[in-house]
Amino acid sequence: MHRIAGGPSSFFHPPYLAMTEPDGKLVADPYARVPAYQRPRFDGFAYIAYAAEADINRVLKQPQYAERIIADEQTAFRLVTREITREYILLPSPRHRDPISLVRLHYRRPELSREAFQERLLRQHAPLVLAQPVTHQYVRRYAQLHNIGSSQQPDPEGELIDAISVLAFASINDVEDFLVTDDYRTLAADEATFTDAARSEYWTGLNYSVINHLLPELATRY
C-alpha cells in the first residue's frame, strides 16, 4: 500500500475548506497563510499474510532474504519496521480487489496495557464500527492487525505500534465521504477514549496486490 500524498490523512482531513476572512470572503493572500507542511510518519505498508507464525521464520531466516531483500530495503527506505501481527478479518472482502485503503496506526493510552488495548479495540470498538450504517455503505473490507512481536531486532518504531486497522474502499471519494459523516465522528470519539491521539495516525493508500488472497474470504472467528 503506497501512501497517497494528497489523500485524506490525520493532517489533511476532509472537508477541505477554502481560506476565508471572517466575513466569508476568500483571503487575498493565501500564499502567506499556508500552514506548515506535515505528513504521516510512514509512507507505505507491506501487508504479507502467512498461515502460521512458523512460516514467517521459514521465509525471513533464509540467507537470501538478508542478502537481497533487507539490503535492498536499507538502500531504498529511510525507515523499515517488521511487525508480526495477528489478523482479525471483521468485514470480509467479496472480491479482494479494492483499490484504496485507509490505514490507521494505533498507539494505546499510557494507562492501558497492550493486552487491554487490543481487547478494547477488538471486543468493543470493532462492533461499534460494524454497527454504523456508513460502514456498510462505503467500507469494502475491515481488518485489525494486533502487534504480537517483531521479526527484526531492535525494532524501536515497530514495537511501539499496538495495532493497525485497514479499511478498504472503492475510491478516494468514498474515503472522503466516509470521514465526514456523523457515524465516523461517533467512531473517532470512541477511539479517542483509549488511543493516544498525539501518536496515532491514519492515511490513505493505493493498493497493489502482488499475491491475491484465496477466495472467498471469511470473517475471523474469535
PDB file of C-alpha atoms in Angstrom:
ATOM      1  CA  MET A   1       0.000   0.000   0.000  1.00  0.00           C
ATOM      2  CA  HIS A   2       1.578   3.255  -1.147  1.00  0.00           C
ATOM      3  CA  ARG A   3       0.535   6.340   0.800  1.00  0.00           C
ATOM      4  CA  ILE A   4      -1.161   8.873  -1.472  1.00  0.00           C
ATOM      5  CA  ALA A   5       0.317  12.278  -0.647  1.00  0.00           C
ATOM      6  CA  GLY A   6      -2.889  14.139  -1.489  1.00  0.00           C
ATOM      7  CA  GLY A   7      -5.240  11.617   0.086  1.00  0.00           C
ATOM      8  CA  PRO A   8      -7.077  12.039   3.384  1.00  0.00           C
ATOM      9  CA  SER A   9      -4.836  11.694   6.428  1.00  0.00           C
ATOM     10  CA  SER A  10      -4.516  12.777  10.034  1.00  0.00           C
ATOM     11  CA  PHE A  11      -3.005  16.037   8.759  1.00  0.00           C
ATOM     12  CA  PHE A  12      -5.289  16.530   5.739  1.00  0.00           C
ATOM     13  CA  HIS A  13      -8.788  15.719   6.857  1.00  0.00           C
ATOM     14  CA  PRO A  14     -11.933  16.461   4.836  1.00  0.00           C
ATOM     15  CA  PRO A  15     -13.970  18.559   4.412  1.00  0.00           C
ATOM     16  CA  TYR A  16     -11.406  20.686   2.607  1.00  0.00           C
ATOM     17  CA  LEU A  17     -12.340  24.297   3.308  1.00  0.00           C
ATOM     18  CA  ALA A  18     -11.182  27.400   1.480  1.00  0.00           C
ATOM     19  CA  MET A  19      -9.269  30.050   3.427  1.00  0.00           C
ATOM     20  CA  THR A  20     -11.731  32.834   4.149  1.00  0.00           C
ATOM     21  CA  GLU A  21     -11.932  36.080   6.069  1.00  0.00           C
ATOM     22  CA  PRO A  22     -14.398  36.463   8.976  1.00  0.00           C
ATOM     23  CA  ASP A  23     -16.876  37.976   6.514  1.00  0.00           C
ATOM     24  CA  GLY A  24     -16.787  34.793   4.438  1.00  0.00           C
ATOM     25  CA  LYS A  25     -14.817  36.212   1.508  1.00  0.00           C
ATOM     26  CA  LEU A  26     -11.733  34.486   0.158  1.00  0.00           C
ATOM     27  CA  VAL A  27      -8.441  35.768   1.565  1.00  0.00           C
ATOM     28  CA  ALA A  28      -6.343  37.977  -0.698  1.00  0.00           C
ATOM     29  CA  ASP A  29      -3.014  36.396   0.304  1.00  0.00           C
ATOM     30  CA  PRO A  30      -3.497  32.603   0.504  1.00  0.00           C
ATOM     31  CA  TYR A  31       0.211  32.039  -0.240  1.00  0.00           C
ATOM     32  CA  ALA A  32       1.060  33.756   3.074  1.00  0.00           C
ATOM     33  CA  ARG A  33      -1.314  31.599   5.107  1.00  0.00           C
ATOM     34  CA  VAL A  34      -0.385  28.102   4.008  1.00  0.00           C
ATOM     35  CA  PRO A  35       0.143  26.054   7.200  1.00  0.00           C
ATOM     36  CA  ALA A  36       3.419  24.267   7.847  1.00  0.00           C
ATOM     37  CA  TYR A  37       3.634  21.012   5.926  1.00  0.00           C
ATOM     38  CA  GLN A  38       3.047  17.871   7.982  1.00  0.00           C
ATOM     39  CA  ARG A  39       2.973  14.285   6.840  1.00  0.00           C
ATOM     40  CA  PRO A  40       2.319  10.903   8.464  1.00  0.00           C
ATOM     41  CA  ARG A  41       5.248   9.000   9.901  1.00  0.00           C
ATOM     42  CA  PHE A  42       5.032   6.178   7.354  1.00  0.00           C
ATOM     43  CA  ASP A  43       4.982   6.321   3.547  1.00  0.00           C
ATOM     44  CA  GLY A  44       3.685   2.828   2.883  1.00  0.00           C
ATOM     45  CA  PHE A  45       2.722  -0.516   4.252  1.00  0.00           C
ATOM     46  CA  ALA A  46       3.586  -4.011   3.021  1.00  0.00           C
ATOM     47  CA  TYR A  47       0.901  -6.396   4.218  1.00  0.00           C
ATOM     48  CA  ILE A  48       2.057 -10.030   3.909  1.00  0.00           C
ATOM     49  CA  ALA A  49      -0.172 -12.849   5.168  1.00  0.00           C
ATOM     50  CA  TYR A  50       1.058 -16.209   6.463  1.00  0.00           C
ATOM     51  CA  ALA A  51      -0.878 -19.260   7.585  1.00  0.00           C
ATOM     52  CA  ALA A  52       1.205 -19.678  10.756  1.00  0.00           C
ATOM     53  CA  GLU A  53       3.877 -17.781  12.663  1.00  0.00           C
ATOM     54  CA  ALA A  54       6.413 -20.552  11.992  1.00  0.00           C
ATOM     55  CA  ASP A  55       6.107 -19.848   8.271  1.00  0.00           C
ATOM     56  CA  ILE A  56       7.378 -16.313   8.843  1.00  0.00           C
ATOM     57  CA  ASN A  57      10.699 -17.602  10.131  1.00  0.00           C
ATOM     58  CA  ARG A  58      10.978 -20.056   7.265  1.00  0.00           C
ATOM     59  CA  VAL A  59      10.848 -17.132   4.860  1.00  0.00           C
ATOM     60  CA  LEU A  60      12.782 -14.457   6.748  1.00  0.00           C
ATOM     61  CA  LYS A  61      15.572 -16.713   8.029  1.00  0.00           C
ATOM     62  CA  GLN A  62      16.688 -17.652   4.537  1.00  0.00           C
ATOM     63  CA  PRO A  63      20.217 -16.327   3.813  1.00  0.00           C
ATOM     64  CA  GLN A  64      18.967 -14.837   0.552  1.00  0.00           C
ATOM     65  CA  TYR A  65      16.443 -12.697   2.427  1.00  0.00           C
ATOM     66  CA  ALA A  66      19.107 -10.809   4.379  1.00  0.00           C
ATOM     67  CA  GLU A  67      21.488 -10.660   1.444  1.00  0.00           C
ATOM     68  CA  ARG A  68      18.962  -9.353  -1.058  1.00  0.00           C
ATOM     69  CA  ILE A  69      15.709  -8.107   0.437  1.00  0.00           C
ATOM     70  CA  ILE A  70      16.999  -6.415   3.590  1.00  0.00           C
ATOM     71  CA  ALA A  71      19.998  -4.990   1.724  1.00  0.00           C
ATOM     72  CA  ASP A  72      17.653  -3.525  -0.882  1.00  0.00           C
ATOM     73  CA  GLU A  73      15.361  -2.056   1.777  1.00  0.00           C
ATOM     74  CA  GLN A  74      18.306  -0.376   3.500  1.00  0.00           C
ATOM     75  CA  THR A  75      19.169   1.292   0.204  1.00  0.00           C
ATOM     76  CA  ALA A  76      15.660   2.435  -0.713  1.00  0.00           C
ATOM     77  CA  PHE A  77      13.872   3.197   2.555  1.00  0.00           C
ATOM     78  CA  ARG A  78      14.532   5.706   5.325  1.00  0.00           C
ATOM     79  CA  LEU A  79      12.702   3.534   7.869  1.00  0.00           C
ATOM     80  CA  VAL A  80      11.633  -0.108   7.984  1.00  0.00           C
ATOM     81  CA  THR A  81       9.756  -1.914  10.728  1.00  0.00           C
ATOM     82  CA  ARG A  82       8.720  -5.577  10.620  1.00  0.00           C
ATOM     83  CA  GLU A  83       5.841  -6.201  12.952  1.00  0.00           C
ATOM     84  CA  ILE A  84       4.400  -9.659  13.424  1.00  0.00           C
ATOM     85  CA  THR A  85       0.665  -9.292  13.876  1.00  0.00           C
ATOM     86  CA  ARG A  86      -2.368 -11.451  14.437  1.00  0.00           C
ATOM     87  CA  GLU A  87      -5.018 -10.625  11.825  1.00  0.00           C
ATOM     88  CA  TYR A  88      -8.731 -10.376  12.569  1.00  0.00           C
ATOM     89  CA  ILE A  89     -10.883 -10.094   9.443  1.00  0.00           C
ATOM     90  CA  LEU A  90     -14.027  -8.350  10.638  1.00  0.00           C
ATOM     91  CA  LEU A  91     -15.649  -7.431   7.340  1.00  0.00           C
ATOM     92  CA  PRO A  92     -14.518  -9.802   4.558  1.00  0.00           C
ATOM     93  CA  SER A  93     -13.991  -8.501   1.053  1.00  0.00           C
ATOM     94  CA  PRO A  94     -16.184 -10.128  -1.595  1.00  0.00           C
ATOM     95  CA  ARG A  95     -13.525  -9.761  -4.317  1.00  0.00           C
ATOM     96  CA  HIS A  96     -10.353  -8.618  -2.565  1.00  0.00           C
ATOM     97  CA  ARG A  97      -9.598  -6.251  -5.438  1.00  0.00           C
ATOM     98  CA  ASP A  98     -10.377  -2.998  -3.637  1.00  0.00           C
ATOM     99  CA  PRO A  99      -8.085  -0.209  -4.894  1.00  0.00           C
ATOM    100  CA  ILE A 100      -7.896   2.099  -1.856  1.00  0.00           C
ATOM    101  CA  SER A 101      -7.234   1.524   1.849  1.00  0.00           C
ATOM    102  CA  LEU A 102      -7.464   3.721   4.912  1.00  0.00           C
ATOM    103  CA  VAL A 103      -4.607   2.647   7.188  1.00  0.00           C
ATOM    104  CA  ARG A 104      -4.898   3.548  10.879  1.00  0.00           C
ATOM    105  CA  LEU A 105      -1.880   3.077  13.161  1.00  0.00           C
ATOM    106  CA  HIS A 106      -2.958   2.759  16.788  1.00  0.00           C
ATOM    107  CA  TYR A 107      -0.955   3.627  19.881  1.00  0.00           C
ATOM    108  CA  ARG A 108      -2.555   2.985  23.272  1.00  0.00           C
ATOM    109  CA  ARG A 109      -3.084   5.469  26.068  1.00  0.00           C
ATOM    110  CA  PRO A 110      -0.315   5.141  28.687  1.00  0.00           C
ATOM    111  CA  GLU A 111      -2.592   3.760  31.407  1.00  0.00           C
ATOM    112  CA  LEU A 112      -3.538   0.734  29.276  1.00  0.00           C
ATOM    113  CA  SER A 113      -1.530  -2.430  28.766  1.00  0.00           C
ATOM    114  CA  ARG A 114      -1.186  -3.692  25.202  1.00  0.00           C
ATOM    115  CA  GLU A 115      -3.447  -6.641  26.015  1.00  0.00           C
ATOM    116  CA  ALA A 116      -6.146  -4.362  27.455  1.00  0.00           C
ATOM    117  CA  PHE A 117      -5.886  -2.015  24.493  1.00  0.00           C
ATOM    118  CA  GLN A 118      -6.181  -4.779  21.902  1.00  0.00           C
ATOM    119  CA  GLU A 119      -9.101  -6.303  23.781  1.00  0.00           C
ATOM    120  CA  ARG A 120     -10.905  -2.964  23.758  1.00  0.00           C
ATOM    121  CA  LEU A 121     -10.165  -2.404  20.064  1.00  0.00           C
ATOM    122  CA  LEU A 122     -11.455  -5.839  19.082  1.00  0.00           C
ATOM    123  CA  ARG A 123     -14.286  -6.513  21.502  1.00  0.00           C
ATOM    124  CA  GLN A 124     -15.802  -3.046  21.845  1.00  0.00           C
ATOM    125  CA  HIS A 125     -14.617  -0.754  19.068  1.00  0.00           C
ATOM    126  CA  ALA A 126     -14.930  -3.220  16.175  1.00  0.00           C
ATOM    127  CA  PRO A 127     -18.605  -3.988  16.915  1.00  0.00           C
ATOM    128  CA  LEU A 128     -19.232  -0.232  17.018  1.00  0.00           C
ATOM    129  CA  VAL A 129     -17.615   0.146  13.585  1.00  0.00           C
ATOM    130  CA  LEU A 130     -19.736  -2.670  12.198  1.00  0.00           C
ATOM    131  CA  ALA A 131     -22.903  -1.220  13.741  1.00  0.00           C
ATOM    132  CA  GLN A 132     -22.651   2.042  11.772  1.00  0.00           C
ATOM    133  CA  PRO A 133     -24.716   2.185   8.561  1.00  0.00           C
ATOM    134  CA  VAL A 134     -21.990   4.245   6.861  1.00  0.00           C
ATOM    135  CA  THR A 135     -19.553   1.346   7.286  1.00  0.00           C
ATOM    136  CA  HIS A 136     -21.695  -0.903   5.111  1.00  0.00           C
ATOM    137  CA  GLN A 137     -22.301   1.924   2.655  1.00  0.00           C
ATOM    138  CA  TYR A 138     -18.635   2.659   1.947  1.00  0.00           C
ATOM    139  CA  VAL A 139     -16.252   0.133   3.527  1.00  0.00           C
ATOM    140  CA  ARG A 140     -15.449  -2.909   1.377  1.00  0.00           C
ATOM    141  CA  ARG A 141     -13.222  -4.677   3.907  1.00  0.00           C
ATOM    142  CA  TYR A 142     -12.230  -4.173   7.545  1.00  0.00           C
ATOM    143  CA  ALA A 143      -9.378  -5.931   9.332  1.00  0.00           C
ATOM    144  CA  GLN A 144      -7.405  -5.375  12.527  1.00  0.00           C
ATOM    145  CA  LEU A 145      -3.757  -6.369  12.897  1.00  0.00           C
ATOM    146  CA  HIS A 146      -2.677  -6.805  16.525  1.00  0.00           C
ATOM    147  CA  ASN A 147       1.053  -6.495  17.231  1.00  0.00           C
ATOM    148  CA  ILE A 148       2.479  -9.659  18.829  1.00  0.00           C
ATOM    149  CA  GLY A 149       6.185  -9.100  18.147  1.00  0.00           C
ATOM    150  CA  SER A 150       8.755  -8.216  15.515  1.00  0.00           C
ATOM    151  CA  SER A 151      10.947 -10.110  13.077  1.00  0.00           C
ATOM    152  CA  GLN A 152      13.789  -7.602  13.440  1.00  0.00           C
ATOM    153  CA  GLN A 153      15.818  -6.683  16.485  1.00  0.00           C
ATOM    154  CA  PRO A 154      15.970  -3.981  17.543  1.00  0.00           C
ATOM    155  CA  ASP A 155      12.704  -2.549  16.207  1.00  0.00           C
ATOM    156  CA  PRO A 156      12.229   0.742  18.097  1.00  0.00           C
ATOM    157  CA  GLU A 157       9.475   2.035  15.818  1.00  0.00           C
ATOM    158  CA  GLY A 158       7.506  -1.165  15.311  1.00  0.00           C
ATOM    159  CA  GLU A 159       7.428  -2.256  18.935  1.00  0.00           C
ATOM    160  CA  LEU A 160       5.537   0.938  19.856  1.00  0.00           C
ATOM    161  CA  ILE A 161       2.636   0.300  17.468  1.00  0.00           C
ATOM    162  CA  ASP A 162      -0.110  -1.619  19.274  1.00  0.00           C
ATOM    163  CA  ALA A 163      -2.387  -2.351  16.315  1.00  0.00           C
ATOM    164  CA  ILE A 164      -3.207  -1.360  12.754  1.00  0.00           C
ATOM    165  CA  SER A 165      -6.678  -1.113  11.256  1.00  0.00           C
ATOM    166  CA  VAL A 166      -7.090  -1.475   7.489  1.00  0.00           C
ATOM    167  CA  LEU A 167     -10.346  -0.391   5.849  1.00  0.00           C
ATOM    168  CA  ALA A 168     -10.739  -0.866   2.097  1.00  0.00           C
ATOM    169  CA  PHE A 169     -12.736   1.383  -0.235  1.00  0.00           C
ATOM    170  CA  ALA A 170     -13.673   1.592  -3.895  1.00  0.00           C
ATOM    171  CA  SER A 171     -12.341   5.145  -4.347  1.00  0.00           C
ATOM    172  CA  ILE A 172     -10.802   8.125  -2.551  1.00  0.00           C
ATOM    173  CA  ASN A 173     -14.161   9.870  -2.873  1.00  0.00           C
ATOM    174  CA  ASP A 174     -15.693   7.097  -0.761  1.00  0.00           C
ATOM    175  CA  VAL A 175     -12.958   7.579   1.856  1.00  0.00           C
ATOM    176  CA  GLU A 176     -13.707  11.307   1.965  1.00  0.00           C
ATOM    177  CA  ASP A 177     -17.464  10.757   2.172  1.00  0.00           C
ATOM    178  CA  PHE A 178     -16.944   8.233   4.974  1.00  0.00           C
ATOM    179  CA  LEU A 179     -14.762  10.614   7.005  1.00  0.00           C
ATOM    180  CA  VAL A 180     -17.277  13.489   7.027  1.00  0.00           C
ATOM    181  CA  THR A 181     -20.266  11.508   8.330  1.00  0.00           C
ATOM    182  CA  ASP A 182     -21.779  11.631  11.806  1.00  0.00           C
ATOM    183  CA  ASP A 183     -21.214   7.871  12.034  1.00  0.00           C
ATOM    184  CA  TYR A 184     -17.475   8.360  11.580  1.00  0.00           C
ATOM    185  CA  ARG A 185     -17.445  11.105  14.221  1.00  0.00           C
ATOM    186  CA  THR A 186     -19.013   8.589  16.592  1.00  0.00           C
ATOM    187  CA  LEU A 187     -16.218   6.131  15.846  1.00  0.00           C
ATOM    188  CA  ALA A 188     -13.494   8.770  16.222  1.00  0.00           C
ATOM    189  CA  ALA A 189     -14.912   9.892  19.572  1.00  0.00           C
ATOM    190  CA  ASP A 190     -14.872   6.322  20.878  1.00  0.00           C
ATOM    191  CA  GLU A 191     -11.350   5.726  19.573  1.00  0.00           C
ATOM    192  CA  ALA A 192     -10.124   8.854  21.348  1.00  0.00           C
ATOM    193  CA  THR A 193     -11.068   7.370  24.722  1.00  0.00           C
ATOM    194  CA  PHE A 194      -8.457   4.605  24.563  1.00  0.00           C
ATOM    195  CA  THR A 195      -5.858   5.623  21.935  1.00  0.00           C
ATOM    196  CA  ASP A 196      -3.016   8.120  22.201  1.00  0.00           C
ATOM    197  CA  ALA A 197      -4.204  10.753  19.731  1.00  0.00           C
ATOM    198  CA  ALA A 198      -0.842  12.533  19.669  1.00  0.00           C
ATOM    199  CA  ARG A 199       0.934   9.468  18.263  1.00  0.00           C
ATOM    200  CA  SER A 200      -1.811   7.615  16.380  1.00  0.00           C
ATOM    201  CA  GLU A 201      -2.235   8.461  12.709  1.00  0.00           C
ATOM    202  CA  TYR A 202      -4.130   7.475   9.606  1.00  0.00           C
ATOM    203  CA  TRP A 203      -3.521   7.887   5.905  1.00  0.00           C
ATOM    204  CA  THR A 204      -4.881   6.753   2.547  1.00  0.00           C
ATOM    205  CA  GLY A 205      -3.003   4.198   0.484  1.00  0.00           C
ATOM    206  CA  LEU A 206      -3.163   2.849  -3.048  1.00  0.00           C
ATOM    207  CA  ASN A 207      -3.301  -0.954  -3.047  1.00  0.00           C
ATOM    208  CA  TYR A 208      -1.009  -3.034  -5.217  1.00  0.00           C
ATOM    209  CA  SER A 209      -1.936  -6.704  -4.951  1.00  0.00           C
ATOM    210  CA  VAL A 210       1.106  -8.857  -5.666  1.00  0.00           C
ATOM    211  CA  ILE A 211      -0.316 -12.172  -4.452  1.00  0.00           C
ATOM    212  CA  ASN A 212      -4.113 -12.280  -4.200  1.00  0.00           C
ATOM    213  CA  HIS A 213      -5.865 -13.850  -1.237  1.00  0.00           C
ATOM    214  CA  LEU A 214      -7.748 -17.068  -1.719  1.00  0.00           C
ATOM    215  CA  LEU A 215     -11.461 -16.508  -2.124  1.00  0.00           C
ATOM    216  CA  PRO A 216     -13.959 -16.484  -0.626  1.00  0.00           C
ATOM    217  CA  GLU A 217     -12.515 -14.576   2.301  1.00  0.00           C
ATOM    218  CA  LEU A 218     -14.140 -15.421   5.629  1.00  0.00           C
ATOM    219  CA  ALA A 219     -14.573 -13.416   8.812  1.00  0.00           C
ATOM    220  CA  THR A 220     -12.282 -14.462  11.660  1.00  0.00           C
ATOM    221  CA  ARG A 221     -13.905 -16.496  14.417  1.00  0.00           C
ATOM    222  CA  TYR A 222     -12.628 -15.425  17.827  1.00  0.00           C
TER     223      TYR A 222
END
